[in-house]
Coordinates of C-alpha atoms in Angstrom, one line a residue:
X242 CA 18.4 -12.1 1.3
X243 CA 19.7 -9.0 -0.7
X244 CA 23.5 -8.1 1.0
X245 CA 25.5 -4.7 0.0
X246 CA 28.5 -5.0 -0.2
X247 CA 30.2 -1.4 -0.7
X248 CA 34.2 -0.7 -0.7
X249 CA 35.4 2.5 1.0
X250 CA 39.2 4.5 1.4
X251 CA 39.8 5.5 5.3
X252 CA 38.3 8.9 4.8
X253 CA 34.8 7.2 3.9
X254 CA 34.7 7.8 0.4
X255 CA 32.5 5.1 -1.6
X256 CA 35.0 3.1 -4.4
X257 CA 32.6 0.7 -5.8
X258 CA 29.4 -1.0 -4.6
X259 CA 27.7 -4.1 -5.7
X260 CA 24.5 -5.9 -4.7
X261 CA 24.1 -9.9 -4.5
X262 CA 22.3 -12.4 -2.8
X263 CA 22.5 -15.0 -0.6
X264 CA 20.7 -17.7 -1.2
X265 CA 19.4 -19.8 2.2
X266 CA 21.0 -22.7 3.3
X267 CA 18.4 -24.7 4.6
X268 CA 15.0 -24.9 3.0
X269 CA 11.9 -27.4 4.6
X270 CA 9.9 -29.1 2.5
X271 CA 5.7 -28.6 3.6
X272 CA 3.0 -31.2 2.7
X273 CA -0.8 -30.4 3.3
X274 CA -3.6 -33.5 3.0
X275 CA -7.0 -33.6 3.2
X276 CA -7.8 -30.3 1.6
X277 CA -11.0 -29.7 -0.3
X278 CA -11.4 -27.5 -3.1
X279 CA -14.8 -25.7 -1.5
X280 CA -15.2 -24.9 2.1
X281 CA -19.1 -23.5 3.1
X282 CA -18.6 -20.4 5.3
X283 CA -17.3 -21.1 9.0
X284 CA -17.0 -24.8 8.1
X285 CA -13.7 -26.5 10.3
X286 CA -10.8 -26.9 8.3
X287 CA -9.2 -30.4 9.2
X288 CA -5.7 -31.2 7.1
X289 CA -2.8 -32.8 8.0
X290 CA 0.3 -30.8 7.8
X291 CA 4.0 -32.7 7.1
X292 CA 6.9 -30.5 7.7
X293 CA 10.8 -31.8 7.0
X294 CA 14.1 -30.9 6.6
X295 CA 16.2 -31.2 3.1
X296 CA 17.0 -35.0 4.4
X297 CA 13.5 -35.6 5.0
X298 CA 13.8 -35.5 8.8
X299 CA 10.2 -34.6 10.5
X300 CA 10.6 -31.2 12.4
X301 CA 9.0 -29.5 15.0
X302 CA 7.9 -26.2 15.4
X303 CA 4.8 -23.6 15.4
X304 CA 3.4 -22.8 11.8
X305 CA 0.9 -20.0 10.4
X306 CA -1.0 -20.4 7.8
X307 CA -3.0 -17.8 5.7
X308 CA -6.4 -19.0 4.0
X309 CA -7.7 -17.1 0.7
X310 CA -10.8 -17.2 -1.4
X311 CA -8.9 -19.2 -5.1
X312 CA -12.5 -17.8 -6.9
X313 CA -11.4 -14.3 -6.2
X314 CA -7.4 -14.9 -6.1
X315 CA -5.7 -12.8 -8.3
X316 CA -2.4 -15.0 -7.8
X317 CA -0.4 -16.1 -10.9
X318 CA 2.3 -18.6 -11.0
X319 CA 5.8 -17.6 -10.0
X320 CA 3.8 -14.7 -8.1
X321 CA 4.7 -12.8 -4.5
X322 CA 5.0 -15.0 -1.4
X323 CA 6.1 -14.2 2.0
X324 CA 9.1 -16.2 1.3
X325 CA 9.9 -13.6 -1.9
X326 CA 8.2 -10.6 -0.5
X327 CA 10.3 -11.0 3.0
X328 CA 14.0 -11.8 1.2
X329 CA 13.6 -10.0 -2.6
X330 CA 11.0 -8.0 -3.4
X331 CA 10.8 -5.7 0.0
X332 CA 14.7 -4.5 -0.9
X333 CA 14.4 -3.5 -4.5
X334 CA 12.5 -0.3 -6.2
X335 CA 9.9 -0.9 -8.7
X336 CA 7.2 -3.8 -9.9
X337 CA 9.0 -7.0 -10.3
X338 CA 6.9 -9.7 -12.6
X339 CA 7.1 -13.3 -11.2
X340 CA 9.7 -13.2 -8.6
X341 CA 8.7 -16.9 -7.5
X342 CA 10.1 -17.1 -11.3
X343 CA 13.8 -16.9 -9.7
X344 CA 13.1 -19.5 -6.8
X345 CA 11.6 -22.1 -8.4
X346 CA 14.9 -24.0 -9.1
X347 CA 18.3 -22.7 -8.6
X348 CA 20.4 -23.1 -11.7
X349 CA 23.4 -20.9 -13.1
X350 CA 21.0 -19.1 -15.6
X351 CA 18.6 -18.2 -12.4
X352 CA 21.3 -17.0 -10.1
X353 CA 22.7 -14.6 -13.4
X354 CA 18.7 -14.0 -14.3
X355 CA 18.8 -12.6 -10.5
X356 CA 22.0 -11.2 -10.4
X357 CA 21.1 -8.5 -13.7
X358 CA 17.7 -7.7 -11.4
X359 CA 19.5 -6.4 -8.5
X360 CA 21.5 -4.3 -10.7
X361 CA 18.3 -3.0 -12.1
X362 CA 16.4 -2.6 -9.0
X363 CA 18.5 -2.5 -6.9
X364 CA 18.7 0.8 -4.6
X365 CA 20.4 2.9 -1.7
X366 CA 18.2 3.6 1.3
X367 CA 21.2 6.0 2.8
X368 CA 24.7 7.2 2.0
X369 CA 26.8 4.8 3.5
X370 CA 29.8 7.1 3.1
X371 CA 28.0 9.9 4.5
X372 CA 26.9 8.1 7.8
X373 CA 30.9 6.9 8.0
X374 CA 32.6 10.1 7.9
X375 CA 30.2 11.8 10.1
X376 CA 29.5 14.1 7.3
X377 CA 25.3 13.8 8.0
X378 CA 24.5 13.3 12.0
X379 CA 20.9 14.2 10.6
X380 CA 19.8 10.7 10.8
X381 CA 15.9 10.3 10.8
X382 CA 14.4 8.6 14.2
X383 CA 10.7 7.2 15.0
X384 CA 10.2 7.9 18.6
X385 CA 7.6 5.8 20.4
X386 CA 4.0 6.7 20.4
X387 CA 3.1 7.7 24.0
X388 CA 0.3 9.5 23.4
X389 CA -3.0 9.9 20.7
X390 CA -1.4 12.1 17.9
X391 CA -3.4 14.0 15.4
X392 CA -0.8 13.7 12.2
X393 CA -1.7 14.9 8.8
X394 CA 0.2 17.0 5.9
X395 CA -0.7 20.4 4.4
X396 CA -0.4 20.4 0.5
X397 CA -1.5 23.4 -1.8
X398 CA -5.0 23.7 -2.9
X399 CA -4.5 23.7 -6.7
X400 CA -1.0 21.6 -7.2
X401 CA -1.1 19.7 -4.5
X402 CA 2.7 20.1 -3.4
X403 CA 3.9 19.9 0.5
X404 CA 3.9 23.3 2.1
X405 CA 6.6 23.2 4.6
X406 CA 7.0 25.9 7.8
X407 CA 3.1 26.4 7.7
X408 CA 1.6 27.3 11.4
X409 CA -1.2 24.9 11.8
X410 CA -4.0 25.9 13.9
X411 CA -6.8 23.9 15.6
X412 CA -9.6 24.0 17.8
X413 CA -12.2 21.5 18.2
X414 CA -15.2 21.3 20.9
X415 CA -14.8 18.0 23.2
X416 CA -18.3 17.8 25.5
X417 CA -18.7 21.7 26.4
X418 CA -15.0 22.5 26.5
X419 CA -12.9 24.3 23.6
X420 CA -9.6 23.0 22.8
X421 CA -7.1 24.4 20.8
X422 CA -3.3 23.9 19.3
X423 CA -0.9 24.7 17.0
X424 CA 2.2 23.2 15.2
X425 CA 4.6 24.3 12.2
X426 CA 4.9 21.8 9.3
X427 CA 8.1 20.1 8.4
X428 CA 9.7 20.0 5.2
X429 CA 7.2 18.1 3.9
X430 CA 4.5 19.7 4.8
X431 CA 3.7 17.2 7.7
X432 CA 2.3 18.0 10.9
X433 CA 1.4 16.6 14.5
X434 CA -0.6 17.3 17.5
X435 CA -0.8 15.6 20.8
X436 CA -5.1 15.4 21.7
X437 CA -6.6 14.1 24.7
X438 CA -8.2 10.8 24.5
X439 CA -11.8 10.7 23.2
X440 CA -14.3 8.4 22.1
X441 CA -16.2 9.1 19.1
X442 CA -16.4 11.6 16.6
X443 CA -15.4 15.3 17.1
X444 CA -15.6 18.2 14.5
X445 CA -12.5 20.9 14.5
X446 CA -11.8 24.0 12.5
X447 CA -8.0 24.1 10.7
X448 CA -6.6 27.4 10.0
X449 CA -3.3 27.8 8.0
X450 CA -1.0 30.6 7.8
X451 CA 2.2 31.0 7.1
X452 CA 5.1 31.2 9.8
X453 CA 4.8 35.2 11.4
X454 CA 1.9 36.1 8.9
X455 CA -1.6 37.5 9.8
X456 CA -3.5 36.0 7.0
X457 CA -4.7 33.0 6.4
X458 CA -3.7 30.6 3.4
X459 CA -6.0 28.7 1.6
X460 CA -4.8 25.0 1.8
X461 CA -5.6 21.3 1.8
X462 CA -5.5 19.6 5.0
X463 CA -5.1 16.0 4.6
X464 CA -5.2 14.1 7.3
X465 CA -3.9 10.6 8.4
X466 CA -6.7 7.6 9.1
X467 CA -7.0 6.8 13.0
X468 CA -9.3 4.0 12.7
X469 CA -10.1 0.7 14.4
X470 CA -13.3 -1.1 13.0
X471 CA -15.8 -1.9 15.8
X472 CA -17.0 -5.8 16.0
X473 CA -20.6 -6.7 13.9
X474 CA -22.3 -9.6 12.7
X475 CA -21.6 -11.1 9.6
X476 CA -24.1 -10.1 6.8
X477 CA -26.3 -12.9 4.8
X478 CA -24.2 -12.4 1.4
X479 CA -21.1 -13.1 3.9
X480 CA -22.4 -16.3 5.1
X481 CA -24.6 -17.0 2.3
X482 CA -21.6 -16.4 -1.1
X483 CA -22.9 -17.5 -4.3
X484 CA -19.9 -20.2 -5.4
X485 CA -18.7 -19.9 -8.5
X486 CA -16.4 -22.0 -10.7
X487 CA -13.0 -22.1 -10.5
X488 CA -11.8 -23.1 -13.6
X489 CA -14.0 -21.2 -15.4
X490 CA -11.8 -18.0 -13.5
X491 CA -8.6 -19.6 -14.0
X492 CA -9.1 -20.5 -18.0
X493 CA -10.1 -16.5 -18.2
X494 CA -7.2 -15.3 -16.6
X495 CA -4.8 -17.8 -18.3
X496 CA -6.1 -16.5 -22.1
X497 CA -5.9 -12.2 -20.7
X498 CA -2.3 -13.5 -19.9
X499 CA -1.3 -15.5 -22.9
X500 CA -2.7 -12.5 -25.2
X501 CA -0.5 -10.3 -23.4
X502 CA 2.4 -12.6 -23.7
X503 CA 2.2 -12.6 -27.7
X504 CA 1.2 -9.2 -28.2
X505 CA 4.7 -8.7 -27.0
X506 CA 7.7 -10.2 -29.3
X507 CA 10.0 -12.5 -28.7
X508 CA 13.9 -13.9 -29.4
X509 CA 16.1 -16.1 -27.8
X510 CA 13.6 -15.9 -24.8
X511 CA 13.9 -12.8 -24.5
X512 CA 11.1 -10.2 -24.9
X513 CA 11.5 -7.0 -26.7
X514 CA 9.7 -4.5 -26.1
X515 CA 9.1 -1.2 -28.6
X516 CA 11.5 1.7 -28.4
X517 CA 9.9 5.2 -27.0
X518 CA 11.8 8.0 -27.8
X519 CA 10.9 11.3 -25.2
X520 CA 10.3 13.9 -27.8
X521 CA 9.8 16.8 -25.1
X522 CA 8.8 17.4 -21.6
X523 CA 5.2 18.7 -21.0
X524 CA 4.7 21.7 -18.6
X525 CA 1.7 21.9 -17.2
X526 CA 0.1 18.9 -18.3
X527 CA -2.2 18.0 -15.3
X528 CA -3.4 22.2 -14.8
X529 CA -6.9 21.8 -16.9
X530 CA -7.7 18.8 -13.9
X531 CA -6.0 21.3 -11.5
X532 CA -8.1 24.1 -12.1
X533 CA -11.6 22.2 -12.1
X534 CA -10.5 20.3 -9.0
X535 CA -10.8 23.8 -7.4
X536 CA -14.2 24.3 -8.6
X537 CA -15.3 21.3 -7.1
X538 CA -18.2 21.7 -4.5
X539 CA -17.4 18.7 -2.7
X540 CA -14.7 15.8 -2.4
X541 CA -15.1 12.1 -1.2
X542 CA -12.9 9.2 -0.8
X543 CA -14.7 6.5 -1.7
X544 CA -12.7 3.6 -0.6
X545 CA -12.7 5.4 3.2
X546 CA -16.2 5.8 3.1
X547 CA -16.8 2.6 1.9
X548 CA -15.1 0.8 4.3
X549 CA -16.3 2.9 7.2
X550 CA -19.9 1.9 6.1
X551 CA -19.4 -2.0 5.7
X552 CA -17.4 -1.9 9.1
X553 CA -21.1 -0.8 10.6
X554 CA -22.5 -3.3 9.0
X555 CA -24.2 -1.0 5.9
X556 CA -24.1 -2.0 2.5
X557 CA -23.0 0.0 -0.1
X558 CA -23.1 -0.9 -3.9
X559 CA -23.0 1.8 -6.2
X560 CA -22.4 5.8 -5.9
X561 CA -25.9 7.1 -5.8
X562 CA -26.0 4.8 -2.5
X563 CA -22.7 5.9 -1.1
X564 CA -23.6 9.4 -1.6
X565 CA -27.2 9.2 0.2
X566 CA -25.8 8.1 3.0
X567 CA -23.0 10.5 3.4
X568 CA -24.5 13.6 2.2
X569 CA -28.0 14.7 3.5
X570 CA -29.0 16.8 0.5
X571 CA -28.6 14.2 -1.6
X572 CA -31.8 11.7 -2.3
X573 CA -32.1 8.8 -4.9
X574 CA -35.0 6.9 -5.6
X575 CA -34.3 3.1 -5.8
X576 CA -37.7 2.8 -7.8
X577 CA -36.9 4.4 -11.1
X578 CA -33.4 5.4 -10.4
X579 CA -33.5 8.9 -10.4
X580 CA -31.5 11.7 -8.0
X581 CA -32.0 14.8 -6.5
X582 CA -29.4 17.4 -4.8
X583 CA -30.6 20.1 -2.6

């Protein structure tokens, strides 16, 4: 994996500081037989699995192994594994293209390939010479969870930025009883509540002030997903998928890829890509969006939503049909396609 090596005087000041990697020393070799290429929904899976050591010594040992739809796959040679996403690509900042690319055989011009990525992407989660000289004792801790926590973050209604030391009130009606709390945000505007345990659904009323003010600030209350999908049957287009060809995918995705390849030029294998020069920064630039997000009457997140419906079993397949079942004055007639909103 991804080591840093950092060099420090005896007061804990940072000299130099260089990231490399360690390759592993022992890699096993896996062989799968028997698979087919198309598998009918819940039809047994029967392969034989070969796993050995770099001499070719059979091992022993529990394995896992993840299954995928290849119709629907949008995986590309050289792409993410666990083995890439576990030891490279979970240390380093940014998108990395192909990092299979670096593992595929280890030669000299991989390991300096590799080497000139870490120095690209490579990053600092803390201050090591901070956390040695006792400088910052600040150091952030997770505590356990022993208890159902109601956790969101306050942001501003029209720029959307955290709004910290914000007194966060709420009181909600569980059976015939009123209960009520209140917390101060953090820095980043993020708050948390202990709540009894429920079942359900419950509605609550958020008021936001400022910490020792009277009035009330208007504010977006964003609020972190607590959900655990409830077991259903699968639905007829689950069991039922229309099969498509594979190849027919594959030679798509292979000519979107290759025209993106040559759009971009090339020498010495190595890709150039076109200067951009920053003439000036924009001020401003998102506040038209800003302003007519605050006029909106009503906001949805879709991909929530949607999953919420197709965990209970309801299929949803375009807005109009999303929207009638999540808002009661809105109706749309299948027949002609037409909508109406109270």
């Amino acid at each position: 994996g991804i080591y840093q090596v950092s060099l420090l005087d005896k007061t804990g000041n940072m000299l130099c500081e260089r990231f490399t990697f360690v390759q592993p020393n022992k890699l096993n070799s896996i062989q799968l037989n028997g698979i087919k290429d198309i598998y009918r929904p819940f039809e047994p899976i029967r392969c034989e699995i070969q796993v050995t050591d770099q001499k070719g010594n059979p091992l022993q040992g529990s394995l896992s192994i993840s299954v995928r739809d290849a119709i629907r796959s949008d995986y590309a040679e050289y792409d993410n594994n666990i083995f890439t996403d576990m030891l490279l690509t979970s240390g380093l900042k940014g998108y990395i293209d192909k990092p299979g690319y670096y593992f595929a055989d280890i030669t000299l011009r991989k390991l300096q390939e590799l080497d000139v990525l870490l120095m690209v992407h490579g990053w600092r989660q803390y201050d090591l010479s901070q956390l040695i000289s006792g400088k910052n004792e600040k150091l952030l801790q997770q505590s356990a969870e022993k208890e159902l926590l109601l956790q969101g973050q306050i942001r501003s209604s029209l720029l959307k930025k955290e709004m910290k030391d914000m007194e966060v009130s709420v009181m909600a009606k569980v059976d015939n009883t009123f209960v009520a709390g209140n917390t101060f945000t953090d820095e980043n505007g993020k708050f948390q509540l202990p709540v009894t345990s429920f079942e359900g659904e419950v509605e609550a009323v958020f008021q936001i002030r400022r910490r020792g003010s009277k009035h009330k600030k208007d504010a977006s209350v964003m609020l972190d997903r607590n959900f655990a999908p409830t077991p259903r049957a699968f639905s007829y287009e689950e069991e039922h998928p229309q099969w498509m060809d594979k190849n027919s995918w594959i030679t798509l995705s292979n000519r979107i890829d290759s025209l993106y390849v040559d759009s971009i030029s090339k020498t010495n294998n190595t890709y150039l890509l076109s200067e951009v020069e920053i003439a000036k920064k924009r001020k401003n630039k998102n506040i038209t969006t800003q302003v007519f997000e605050k006029s909106v009457d009503a906001y949805y997140d879709v991909t929530r939503l949607v999953d919420e419906l197709r965990d209970q079993g309801i299929v949803i397949n375009t807005i109009p049909d999303l929207l009638s079942k999540v808002n009661p004055n809105f109706s749309y007639d299948v027949q002609d396609g037409s909508s109406r909103y109270k």
